mmCIF file with all atom_site columns, C-alpha atoms in Angstrom:
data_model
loop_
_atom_site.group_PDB
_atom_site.id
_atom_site.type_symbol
_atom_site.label_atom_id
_atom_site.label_alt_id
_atom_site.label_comp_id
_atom_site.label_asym_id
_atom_site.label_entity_id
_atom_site.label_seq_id
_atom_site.pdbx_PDB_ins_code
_atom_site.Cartn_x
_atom_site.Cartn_y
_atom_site.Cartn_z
_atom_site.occupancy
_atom_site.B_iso_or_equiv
_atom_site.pdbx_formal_charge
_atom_site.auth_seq_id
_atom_site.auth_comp_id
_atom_site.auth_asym_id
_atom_site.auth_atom_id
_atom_site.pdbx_PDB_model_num
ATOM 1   C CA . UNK A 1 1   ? 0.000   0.000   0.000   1.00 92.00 ? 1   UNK A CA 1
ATOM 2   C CA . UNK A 1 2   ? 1.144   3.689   -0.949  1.00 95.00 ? 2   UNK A CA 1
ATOM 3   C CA . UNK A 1 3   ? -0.147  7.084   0.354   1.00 96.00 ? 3   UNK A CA 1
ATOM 4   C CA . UNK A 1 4   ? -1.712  8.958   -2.761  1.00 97.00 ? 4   UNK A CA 1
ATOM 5   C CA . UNK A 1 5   ? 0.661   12.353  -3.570  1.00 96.00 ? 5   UNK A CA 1
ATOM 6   C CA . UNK A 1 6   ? -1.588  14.524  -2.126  1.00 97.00 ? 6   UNK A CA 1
ATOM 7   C CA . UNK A 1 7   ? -2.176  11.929  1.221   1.00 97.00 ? 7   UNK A CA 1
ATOM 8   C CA . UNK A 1 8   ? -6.071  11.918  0.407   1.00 97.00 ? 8   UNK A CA 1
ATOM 9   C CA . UNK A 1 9   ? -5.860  8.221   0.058   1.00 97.00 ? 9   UNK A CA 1
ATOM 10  C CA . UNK A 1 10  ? -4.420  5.158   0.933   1.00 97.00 ? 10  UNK A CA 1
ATOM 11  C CA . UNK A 1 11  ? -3.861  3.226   -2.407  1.00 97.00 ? 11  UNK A CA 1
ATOM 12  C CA . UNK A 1 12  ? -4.206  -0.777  -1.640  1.00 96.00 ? 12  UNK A CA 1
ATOM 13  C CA . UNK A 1 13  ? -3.337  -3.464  -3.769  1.00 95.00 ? 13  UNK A CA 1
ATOM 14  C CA . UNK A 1 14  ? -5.237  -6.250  -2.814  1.00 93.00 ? 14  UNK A CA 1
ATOM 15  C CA . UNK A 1 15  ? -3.790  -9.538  -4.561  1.00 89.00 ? 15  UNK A CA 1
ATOM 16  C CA . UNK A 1 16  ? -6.293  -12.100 -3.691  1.00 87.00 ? 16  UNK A CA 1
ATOM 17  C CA . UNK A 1 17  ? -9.171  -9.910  -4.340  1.00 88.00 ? 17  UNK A CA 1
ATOM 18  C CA . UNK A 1 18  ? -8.131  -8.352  -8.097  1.00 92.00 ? 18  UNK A CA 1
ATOM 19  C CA . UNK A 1 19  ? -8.618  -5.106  -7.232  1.00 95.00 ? 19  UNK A CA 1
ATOM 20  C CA . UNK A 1 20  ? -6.664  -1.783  -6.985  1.00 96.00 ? 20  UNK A CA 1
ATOM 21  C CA . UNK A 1 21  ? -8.363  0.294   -3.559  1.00 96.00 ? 21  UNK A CA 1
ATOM 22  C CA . UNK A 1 22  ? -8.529  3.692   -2.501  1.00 97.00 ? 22  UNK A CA 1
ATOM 23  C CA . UNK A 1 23  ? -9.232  4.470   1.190   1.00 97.00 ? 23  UNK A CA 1
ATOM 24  C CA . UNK A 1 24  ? -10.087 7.863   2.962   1.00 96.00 ? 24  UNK A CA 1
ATOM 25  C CA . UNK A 1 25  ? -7.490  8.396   5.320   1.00 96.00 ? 25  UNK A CA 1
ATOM 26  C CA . UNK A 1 26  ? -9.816  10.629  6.925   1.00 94.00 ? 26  UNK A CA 1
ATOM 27  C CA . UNK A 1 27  ? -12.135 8.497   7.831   1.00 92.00 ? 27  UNK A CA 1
ATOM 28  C CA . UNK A 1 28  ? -10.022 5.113   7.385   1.00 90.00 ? 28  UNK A CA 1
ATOM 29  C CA . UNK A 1 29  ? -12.910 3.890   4.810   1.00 94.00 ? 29  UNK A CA 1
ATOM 30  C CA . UNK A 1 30  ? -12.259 1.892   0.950   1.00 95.00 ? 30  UNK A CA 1
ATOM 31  C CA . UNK A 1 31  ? -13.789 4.982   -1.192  1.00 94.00 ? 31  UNK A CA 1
ATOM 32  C CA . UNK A 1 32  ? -13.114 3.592   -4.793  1.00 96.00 ? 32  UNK A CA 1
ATOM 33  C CA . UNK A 1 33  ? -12.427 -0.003  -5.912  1.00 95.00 ? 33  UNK A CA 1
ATOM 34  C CA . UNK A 1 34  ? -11.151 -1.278  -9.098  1.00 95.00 ? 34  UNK A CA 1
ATOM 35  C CA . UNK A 1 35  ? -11.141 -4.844  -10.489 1.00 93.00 ? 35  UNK A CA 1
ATOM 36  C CA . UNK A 1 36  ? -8.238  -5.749  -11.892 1.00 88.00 ? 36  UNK A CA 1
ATOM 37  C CA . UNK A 1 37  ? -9.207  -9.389  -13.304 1.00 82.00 ? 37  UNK A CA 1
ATOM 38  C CA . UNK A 1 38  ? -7.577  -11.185 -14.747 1.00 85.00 ? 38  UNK A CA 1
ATOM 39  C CA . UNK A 1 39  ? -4.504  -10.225 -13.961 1.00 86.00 ? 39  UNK A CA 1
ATOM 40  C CA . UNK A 1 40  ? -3.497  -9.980  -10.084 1.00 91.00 ? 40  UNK A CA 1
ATOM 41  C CA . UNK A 1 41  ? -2.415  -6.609  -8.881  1.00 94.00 ? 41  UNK A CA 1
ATOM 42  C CA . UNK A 1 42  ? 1.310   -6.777  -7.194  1.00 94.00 ? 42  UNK A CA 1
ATOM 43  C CA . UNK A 1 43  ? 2.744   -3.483  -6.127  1.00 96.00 ? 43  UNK A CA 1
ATOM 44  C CA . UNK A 1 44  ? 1.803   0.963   -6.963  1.00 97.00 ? 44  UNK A CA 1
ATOM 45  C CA . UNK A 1 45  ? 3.603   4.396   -6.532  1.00 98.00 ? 45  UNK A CA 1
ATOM 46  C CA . UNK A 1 46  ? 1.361   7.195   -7.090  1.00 98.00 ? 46  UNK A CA 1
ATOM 47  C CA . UNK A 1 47  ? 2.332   10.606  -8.239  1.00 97.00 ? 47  UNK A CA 1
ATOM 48  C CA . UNK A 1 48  ? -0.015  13.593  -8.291  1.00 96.00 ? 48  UNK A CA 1
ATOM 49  C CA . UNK A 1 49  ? -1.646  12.631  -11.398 1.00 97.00 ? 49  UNK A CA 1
ATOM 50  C CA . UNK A 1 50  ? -1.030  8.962   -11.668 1.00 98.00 ? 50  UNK A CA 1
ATOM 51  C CA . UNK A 1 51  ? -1.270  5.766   -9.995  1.00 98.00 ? 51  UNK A CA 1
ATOM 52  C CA . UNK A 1 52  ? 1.792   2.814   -11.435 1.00 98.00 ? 52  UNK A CA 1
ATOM 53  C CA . UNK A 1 53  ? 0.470   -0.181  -10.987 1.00 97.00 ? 53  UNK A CA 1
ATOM 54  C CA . UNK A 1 54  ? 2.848   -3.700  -11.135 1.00 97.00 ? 54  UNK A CA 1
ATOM 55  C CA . UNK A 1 55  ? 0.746   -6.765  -12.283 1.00 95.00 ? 55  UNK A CA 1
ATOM 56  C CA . UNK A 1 56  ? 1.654   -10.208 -11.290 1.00 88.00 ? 56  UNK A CA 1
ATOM 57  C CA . UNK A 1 57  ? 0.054   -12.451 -13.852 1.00 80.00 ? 57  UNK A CA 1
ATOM 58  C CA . UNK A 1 58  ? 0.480   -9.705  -16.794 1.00 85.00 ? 58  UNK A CA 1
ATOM 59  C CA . UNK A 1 59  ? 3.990   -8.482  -16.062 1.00 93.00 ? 59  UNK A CA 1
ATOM 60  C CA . UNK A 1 60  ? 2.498   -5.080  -17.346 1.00 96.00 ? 60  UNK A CA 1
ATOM 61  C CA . UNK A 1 61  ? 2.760   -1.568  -15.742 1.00 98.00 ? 61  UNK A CA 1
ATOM 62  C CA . UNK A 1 62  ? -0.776  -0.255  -15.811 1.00 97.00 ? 62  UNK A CA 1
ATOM 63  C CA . UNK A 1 63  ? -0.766  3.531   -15.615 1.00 98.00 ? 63  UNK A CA 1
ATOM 64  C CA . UNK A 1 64  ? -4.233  5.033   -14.199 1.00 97.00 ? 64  UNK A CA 1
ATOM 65  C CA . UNK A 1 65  ? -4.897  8.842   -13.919 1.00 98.00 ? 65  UNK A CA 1
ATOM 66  C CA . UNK A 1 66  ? -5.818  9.745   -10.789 1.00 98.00 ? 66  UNK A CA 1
ATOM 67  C CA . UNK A 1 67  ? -8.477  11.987  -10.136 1.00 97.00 ? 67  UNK A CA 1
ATOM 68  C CA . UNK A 1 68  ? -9.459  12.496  -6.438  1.00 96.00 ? 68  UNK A CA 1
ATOM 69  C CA . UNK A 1 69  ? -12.353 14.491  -6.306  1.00 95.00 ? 69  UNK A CA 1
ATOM 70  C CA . UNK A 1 70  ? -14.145 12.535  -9.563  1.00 95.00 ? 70  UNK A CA 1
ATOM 71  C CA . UNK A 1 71  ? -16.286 9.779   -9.062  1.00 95.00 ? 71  UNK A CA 1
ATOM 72  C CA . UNK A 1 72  ? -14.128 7.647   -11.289 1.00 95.00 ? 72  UNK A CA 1
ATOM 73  C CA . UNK A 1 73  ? -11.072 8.349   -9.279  1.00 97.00 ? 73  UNK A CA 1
ATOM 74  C CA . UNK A 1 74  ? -8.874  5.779   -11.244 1.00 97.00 ? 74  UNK A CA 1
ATOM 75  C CA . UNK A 1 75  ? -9.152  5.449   -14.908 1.00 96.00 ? 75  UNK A CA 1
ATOM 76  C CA . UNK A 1 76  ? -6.840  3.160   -16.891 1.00 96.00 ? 76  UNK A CA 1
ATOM 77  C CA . UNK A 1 77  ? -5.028  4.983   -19.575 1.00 97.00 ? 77  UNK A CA 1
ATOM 78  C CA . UNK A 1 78  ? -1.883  2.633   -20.701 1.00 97.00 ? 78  UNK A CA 1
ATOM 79  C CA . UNK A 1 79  ? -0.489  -1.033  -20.215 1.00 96.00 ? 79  UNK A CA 1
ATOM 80  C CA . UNK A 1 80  ? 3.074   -1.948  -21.419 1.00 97.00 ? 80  UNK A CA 1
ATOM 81  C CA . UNK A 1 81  ? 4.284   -5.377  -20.667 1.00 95.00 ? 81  UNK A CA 1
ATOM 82  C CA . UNK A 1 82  ? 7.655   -5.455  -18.322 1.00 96.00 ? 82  UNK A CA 1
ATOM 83  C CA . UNK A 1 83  ? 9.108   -8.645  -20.926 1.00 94.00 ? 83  UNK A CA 1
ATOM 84  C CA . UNK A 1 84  ? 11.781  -8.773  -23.916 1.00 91.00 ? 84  UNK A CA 1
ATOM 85  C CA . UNK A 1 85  ? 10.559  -9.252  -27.052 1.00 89.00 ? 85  UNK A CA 1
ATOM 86  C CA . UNK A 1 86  ? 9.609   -12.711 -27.627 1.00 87.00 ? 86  UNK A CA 1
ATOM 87  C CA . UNK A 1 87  ? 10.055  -14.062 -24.046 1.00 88.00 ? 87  UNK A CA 1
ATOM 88  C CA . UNK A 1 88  ? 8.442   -17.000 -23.449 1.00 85.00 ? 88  UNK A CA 1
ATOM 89  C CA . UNK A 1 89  ? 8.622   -18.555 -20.156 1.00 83.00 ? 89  UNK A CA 1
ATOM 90  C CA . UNK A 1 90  ? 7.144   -18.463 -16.610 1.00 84.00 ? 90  UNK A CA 1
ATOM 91  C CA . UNK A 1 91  ? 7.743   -15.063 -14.378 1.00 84.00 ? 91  UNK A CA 1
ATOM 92  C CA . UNK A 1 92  ? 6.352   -12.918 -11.990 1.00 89.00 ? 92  UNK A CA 1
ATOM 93  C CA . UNK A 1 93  ? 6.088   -9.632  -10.484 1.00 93.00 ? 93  UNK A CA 1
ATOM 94  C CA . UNK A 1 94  ? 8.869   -8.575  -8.430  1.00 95.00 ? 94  UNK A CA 1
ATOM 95  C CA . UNK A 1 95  ? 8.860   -4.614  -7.873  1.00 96.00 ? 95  UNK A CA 1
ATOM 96  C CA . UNK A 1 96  ? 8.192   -0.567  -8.813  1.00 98.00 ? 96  UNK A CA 1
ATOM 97  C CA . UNK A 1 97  ? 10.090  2.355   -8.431  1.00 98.00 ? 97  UNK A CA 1
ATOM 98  C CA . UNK A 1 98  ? 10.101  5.461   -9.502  1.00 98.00 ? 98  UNK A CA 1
ATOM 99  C CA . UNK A 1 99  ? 13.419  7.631   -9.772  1.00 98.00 ? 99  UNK A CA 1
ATOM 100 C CA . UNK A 1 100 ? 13.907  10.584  -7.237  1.00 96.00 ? 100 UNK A CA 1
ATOM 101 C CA . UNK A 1 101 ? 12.843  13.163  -10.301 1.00 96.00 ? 101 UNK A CA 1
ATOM 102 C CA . UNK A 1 102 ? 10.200  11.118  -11.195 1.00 97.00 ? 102 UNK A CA 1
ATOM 103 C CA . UNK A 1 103 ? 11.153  10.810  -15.123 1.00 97.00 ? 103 UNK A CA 1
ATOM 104 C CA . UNK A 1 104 ? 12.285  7.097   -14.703 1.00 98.00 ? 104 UNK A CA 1
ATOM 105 C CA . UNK A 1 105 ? 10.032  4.364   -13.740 1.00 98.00 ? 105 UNK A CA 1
ATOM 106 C CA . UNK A 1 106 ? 11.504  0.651   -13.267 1.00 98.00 ? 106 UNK A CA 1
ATOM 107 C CA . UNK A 1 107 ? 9.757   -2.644  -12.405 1.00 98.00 ? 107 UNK A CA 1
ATOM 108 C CA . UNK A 1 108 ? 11.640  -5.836  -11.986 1.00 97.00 ? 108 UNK A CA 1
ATOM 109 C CA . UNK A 1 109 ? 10.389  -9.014  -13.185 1.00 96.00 ? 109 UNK A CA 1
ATOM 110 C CA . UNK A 1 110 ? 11.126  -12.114 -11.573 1.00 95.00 ? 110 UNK A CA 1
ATOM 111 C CA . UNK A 1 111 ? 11.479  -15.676 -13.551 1.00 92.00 ? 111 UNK A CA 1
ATOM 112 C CA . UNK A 1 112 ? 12.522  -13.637 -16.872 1.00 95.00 ? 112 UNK A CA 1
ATOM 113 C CA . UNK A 1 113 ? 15.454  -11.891 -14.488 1.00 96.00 ? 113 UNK A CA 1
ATOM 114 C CA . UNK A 1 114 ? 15.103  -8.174  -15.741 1.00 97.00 ? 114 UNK A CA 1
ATOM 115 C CA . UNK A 1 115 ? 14.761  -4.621  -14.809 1.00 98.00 ? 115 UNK A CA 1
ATOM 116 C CA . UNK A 1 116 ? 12.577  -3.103  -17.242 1.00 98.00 ? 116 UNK A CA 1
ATOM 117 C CA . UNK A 1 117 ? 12.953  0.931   -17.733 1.00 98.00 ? 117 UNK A CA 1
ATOM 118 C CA . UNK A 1 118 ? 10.199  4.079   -18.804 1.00 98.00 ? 118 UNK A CA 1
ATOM 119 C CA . UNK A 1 119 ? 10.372  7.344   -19.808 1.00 98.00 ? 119 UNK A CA 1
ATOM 120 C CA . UNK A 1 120 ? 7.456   9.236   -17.863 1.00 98.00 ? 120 UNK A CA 1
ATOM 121 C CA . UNK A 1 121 ? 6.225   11.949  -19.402 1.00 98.00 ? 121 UNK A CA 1
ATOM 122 C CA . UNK A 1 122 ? 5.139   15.086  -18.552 1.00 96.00 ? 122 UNK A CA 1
ATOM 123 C CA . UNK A 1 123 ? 1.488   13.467  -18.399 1.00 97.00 ? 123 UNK A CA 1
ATOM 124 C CA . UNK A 1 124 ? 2.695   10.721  -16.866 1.00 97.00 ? 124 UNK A CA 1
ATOM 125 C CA . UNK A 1 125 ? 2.842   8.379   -19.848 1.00 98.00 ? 125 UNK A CA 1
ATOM 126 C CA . UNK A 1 126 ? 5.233   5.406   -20.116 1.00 98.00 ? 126 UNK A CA 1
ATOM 127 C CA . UNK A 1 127 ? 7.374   4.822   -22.881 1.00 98.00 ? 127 UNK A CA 1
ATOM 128 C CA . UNK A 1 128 ? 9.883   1.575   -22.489 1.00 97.00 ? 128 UNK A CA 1
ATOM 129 C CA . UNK A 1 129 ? 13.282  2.792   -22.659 1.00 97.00 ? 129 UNK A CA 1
ATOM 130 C CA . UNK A 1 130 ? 15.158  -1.201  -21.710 1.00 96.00 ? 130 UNK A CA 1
ATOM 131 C CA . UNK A 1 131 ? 14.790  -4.269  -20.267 1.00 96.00 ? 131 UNK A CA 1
ATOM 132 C CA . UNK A 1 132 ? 18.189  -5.188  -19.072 1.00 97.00 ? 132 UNK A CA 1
ATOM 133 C CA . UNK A 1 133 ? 19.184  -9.374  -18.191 1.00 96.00 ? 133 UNK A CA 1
ATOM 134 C CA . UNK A 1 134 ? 20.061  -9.105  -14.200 1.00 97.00 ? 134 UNK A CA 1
ATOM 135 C CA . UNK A 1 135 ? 23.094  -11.020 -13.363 1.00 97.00 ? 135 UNK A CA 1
ATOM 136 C CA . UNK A 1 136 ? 21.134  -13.556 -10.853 1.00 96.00 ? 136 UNK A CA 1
ATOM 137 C CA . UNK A 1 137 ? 17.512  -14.551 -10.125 1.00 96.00 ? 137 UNK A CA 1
ATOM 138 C CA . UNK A 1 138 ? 14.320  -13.664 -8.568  1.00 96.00 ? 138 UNK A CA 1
ATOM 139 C CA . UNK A 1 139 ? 14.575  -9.482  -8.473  1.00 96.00 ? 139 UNK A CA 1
ATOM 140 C CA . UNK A 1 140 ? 12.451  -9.433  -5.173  1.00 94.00 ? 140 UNK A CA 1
ATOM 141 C CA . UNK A 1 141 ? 13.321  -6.056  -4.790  1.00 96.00 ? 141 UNK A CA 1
ATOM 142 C CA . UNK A 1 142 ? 14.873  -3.180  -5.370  1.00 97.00 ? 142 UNK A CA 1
ATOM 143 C CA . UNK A 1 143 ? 15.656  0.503   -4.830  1.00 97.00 ? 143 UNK A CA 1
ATOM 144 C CA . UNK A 1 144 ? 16.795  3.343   -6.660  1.00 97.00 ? 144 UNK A CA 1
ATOM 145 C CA . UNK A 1 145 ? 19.379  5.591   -4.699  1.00 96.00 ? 145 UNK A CA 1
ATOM 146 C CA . UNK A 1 146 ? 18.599  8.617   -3.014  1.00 95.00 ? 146 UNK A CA 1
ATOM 147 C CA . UNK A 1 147 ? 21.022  10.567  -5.858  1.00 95.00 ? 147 UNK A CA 1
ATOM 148 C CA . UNK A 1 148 ? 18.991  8.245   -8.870  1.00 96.00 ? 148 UNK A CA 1
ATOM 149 C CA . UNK A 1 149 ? 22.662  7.009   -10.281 1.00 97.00 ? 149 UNK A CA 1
ATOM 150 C CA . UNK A 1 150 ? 21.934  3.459   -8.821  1.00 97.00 ? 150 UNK A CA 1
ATOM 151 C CA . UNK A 1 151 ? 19.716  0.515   -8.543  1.00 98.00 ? 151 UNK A CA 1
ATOM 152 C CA . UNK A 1 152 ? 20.398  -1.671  -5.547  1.00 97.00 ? 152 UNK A CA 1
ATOM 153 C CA . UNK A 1 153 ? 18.232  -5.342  -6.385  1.00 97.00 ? 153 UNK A CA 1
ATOM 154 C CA . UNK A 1 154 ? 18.069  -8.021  -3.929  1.00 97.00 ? 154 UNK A CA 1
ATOM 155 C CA . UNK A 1 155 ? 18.461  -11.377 -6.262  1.00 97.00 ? 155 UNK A CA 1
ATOM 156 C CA . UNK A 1 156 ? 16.607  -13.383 -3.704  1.00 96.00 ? 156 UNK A CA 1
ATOM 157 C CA . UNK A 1 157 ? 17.522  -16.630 -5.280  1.00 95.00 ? 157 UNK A CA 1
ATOM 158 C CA . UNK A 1 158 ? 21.351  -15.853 -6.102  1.00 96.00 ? 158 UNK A CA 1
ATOM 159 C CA . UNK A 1 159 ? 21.785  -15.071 -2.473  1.00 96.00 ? 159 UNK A CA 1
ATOM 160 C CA . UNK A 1 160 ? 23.140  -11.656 -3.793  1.00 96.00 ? 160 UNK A CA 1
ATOM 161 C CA . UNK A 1 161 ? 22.937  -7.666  -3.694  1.00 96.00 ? 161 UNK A CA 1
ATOM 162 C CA . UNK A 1 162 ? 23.497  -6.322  -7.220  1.00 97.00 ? 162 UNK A CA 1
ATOM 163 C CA . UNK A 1 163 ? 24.359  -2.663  -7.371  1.00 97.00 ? 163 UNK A CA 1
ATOM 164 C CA . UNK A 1 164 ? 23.534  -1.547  -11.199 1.00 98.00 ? 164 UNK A CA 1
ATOM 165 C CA . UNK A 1 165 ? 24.592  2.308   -11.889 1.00 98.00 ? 165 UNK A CA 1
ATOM 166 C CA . UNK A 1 166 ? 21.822  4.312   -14.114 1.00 98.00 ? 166 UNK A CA 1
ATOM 167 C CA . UNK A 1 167 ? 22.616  6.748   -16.543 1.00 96.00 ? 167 UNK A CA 1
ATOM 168 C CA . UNK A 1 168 ? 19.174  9.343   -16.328 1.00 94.00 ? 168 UNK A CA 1
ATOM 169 C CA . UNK A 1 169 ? 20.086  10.890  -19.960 1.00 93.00 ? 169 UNK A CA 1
ATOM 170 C CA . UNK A 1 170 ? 20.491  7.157   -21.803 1.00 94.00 ? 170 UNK A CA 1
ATOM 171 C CA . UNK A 1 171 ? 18.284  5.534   -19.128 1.00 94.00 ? 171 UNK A CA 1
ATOM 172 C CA . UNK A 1 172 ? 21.169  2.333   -19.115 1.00 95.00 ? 172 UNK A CA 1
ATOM 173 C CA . UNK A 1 173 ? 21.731  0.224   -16.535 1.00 98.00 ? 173 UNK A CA 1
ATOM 174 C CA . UNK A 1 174 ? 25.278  -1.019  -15.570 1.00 97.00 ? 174 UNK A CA 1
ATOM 175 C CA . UNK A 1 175 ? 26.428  -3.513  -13.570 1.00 98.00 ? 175 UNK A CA 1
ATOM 176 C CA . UNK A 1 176 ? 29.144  -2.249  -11.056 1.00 98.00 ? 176 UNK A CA 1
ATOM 177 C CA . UNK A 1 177 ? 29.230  -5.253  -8.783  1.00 96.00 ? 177 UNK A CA 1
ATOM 178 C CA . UNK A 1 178 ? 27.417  -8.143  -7.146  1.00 94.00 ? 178 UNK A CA 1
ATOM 179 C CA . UNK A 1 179 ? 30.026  -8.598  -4.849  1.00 91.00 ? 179 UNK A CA 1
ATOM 180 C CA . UNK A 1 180 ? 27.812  -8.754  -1.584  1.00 93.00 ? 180 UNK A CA 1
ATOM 181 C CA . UNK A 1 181 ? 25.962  -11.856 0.152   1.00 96.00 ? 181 UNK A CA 1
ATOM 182 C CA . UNK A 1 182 ? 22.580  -11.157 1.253   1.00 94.00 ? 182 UNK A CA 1
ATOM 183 C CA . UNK A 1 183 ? 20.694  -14.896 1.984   1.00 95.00 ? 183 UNK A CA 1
ATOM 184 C CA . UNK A 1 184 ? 17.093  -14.539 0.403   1.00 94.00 ? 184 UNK A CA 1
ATOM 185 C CA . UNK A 1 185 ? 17.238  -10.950 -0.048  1.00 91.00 ? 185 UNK A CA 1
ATOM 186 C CA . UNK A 1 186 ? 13.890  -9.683  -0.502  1.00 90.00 ? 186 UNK A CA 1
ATOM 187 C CA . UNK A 1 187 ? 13.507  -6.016  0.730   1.00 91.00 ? 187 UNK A CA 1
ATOM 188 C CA . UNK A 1 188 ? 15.745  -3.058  -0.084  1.00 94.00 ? 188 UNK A CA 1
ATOM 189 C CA . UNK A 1 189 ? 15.102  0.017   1.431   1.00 91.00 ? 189 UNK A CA 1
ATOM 190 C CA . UNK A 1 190 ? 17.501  3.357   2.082   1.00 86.00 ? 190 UNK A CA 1
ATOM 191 C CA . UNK A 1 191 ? 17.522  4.956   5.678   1.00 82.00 ? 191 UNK A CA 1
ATOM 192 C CA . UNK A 1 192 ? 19.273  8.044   6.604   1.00 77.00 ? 192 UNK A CA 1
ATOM 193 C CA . UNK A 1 193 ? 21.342  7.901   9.777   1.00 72.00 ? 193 UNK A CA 1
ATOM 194 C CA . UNK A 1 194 ? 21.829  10.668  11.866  1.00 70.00 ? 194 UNK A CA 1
#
């Protein structure tokens, strides 16, 4: 679950249901409901004017505008599929980030191993920049760093941390190392210490 931009609502994905949820966190009630069949809903960021959404079963990015004070407060508006060209195989969901700027969007798909890449647009349309191979498997998660020059993705099965650097102009990733040992890695988050 995600706060909306503007903290109006709390934006739930709720997997076993097929449905994307917005609730009032006024009043701590679901407001808006979408069905999501038949693909399973995974994982959102929302900006001011968008909701991201990560399916499971679809390996898509499904961008919906987001409209608080309409009574359609989601409306689809664009699907792109997460996959190389001409994959065929099994894979899953894995995560969604957006870059610090918000120009970059990234989801990580596991089973086919990759960190697909957008372009958002000043409306907050996708465009798929790459889909680059990761260098182990299952990318559980990931995060982009606080400066946007790197992707840190816990390869849950490889046992491994993968730092990747990013290049905001090309929108390339680049593996710098995958050097440390992380058991079942399946959360990455940053924390500043004082």
């Amino acid at each position: 679950a995600k706060l909306t931009a503007d903290g109006r609502y709390l934006c739930v994905v709720e997997v076993g249901y097929h449905a994307l949820c917005l609730y009032d966190t006024a009043h701590y009630e679901k407001q808006y409901e979408i069905r999501t069949k038949p693909v399973r809903p995974r994982q959102v960021v929302c900006t001011e004017s968008c909701v991201y959404l990560l399916t499971e079963g679809g390996m898509t990015v499904d961008v919906y505008a987001y409209r608080p004070d309409s009574a359609e407060k989601l409306t689809l508006k664009q699907s792109l599929s997460c996959l190389p060209e001409g994959f065929r195989g099994m894979g899953g969901a894995g995560g969604i980030r957006l870059s610090p700027d918000g120009n970059t969007l990234f989801a990580s798909i596991r089973g086919a191993d990759v960190m697909a890449v957008f372009a958002v647009d000043d409306r907050g349309m996708l465009e798929k920049r790459s889909v680059t191979k990761l260098c182990g498997s299952t990318p559980r998660d990931f995060n982009v760093s606080p400066d946007g020059r790197h992707l840190l993705i816990g390869l849950q099965k490889s046992d491994t941390m993968a730092v990747y650097g990013f290049d905001p102009h090309s929108r390339n990733l680049t593996l710098e190392t995958a050097d440390f040992h992380i058991p079942s890695c399946s959360c990455v988050e940053f924390r500043r210490c004082q």
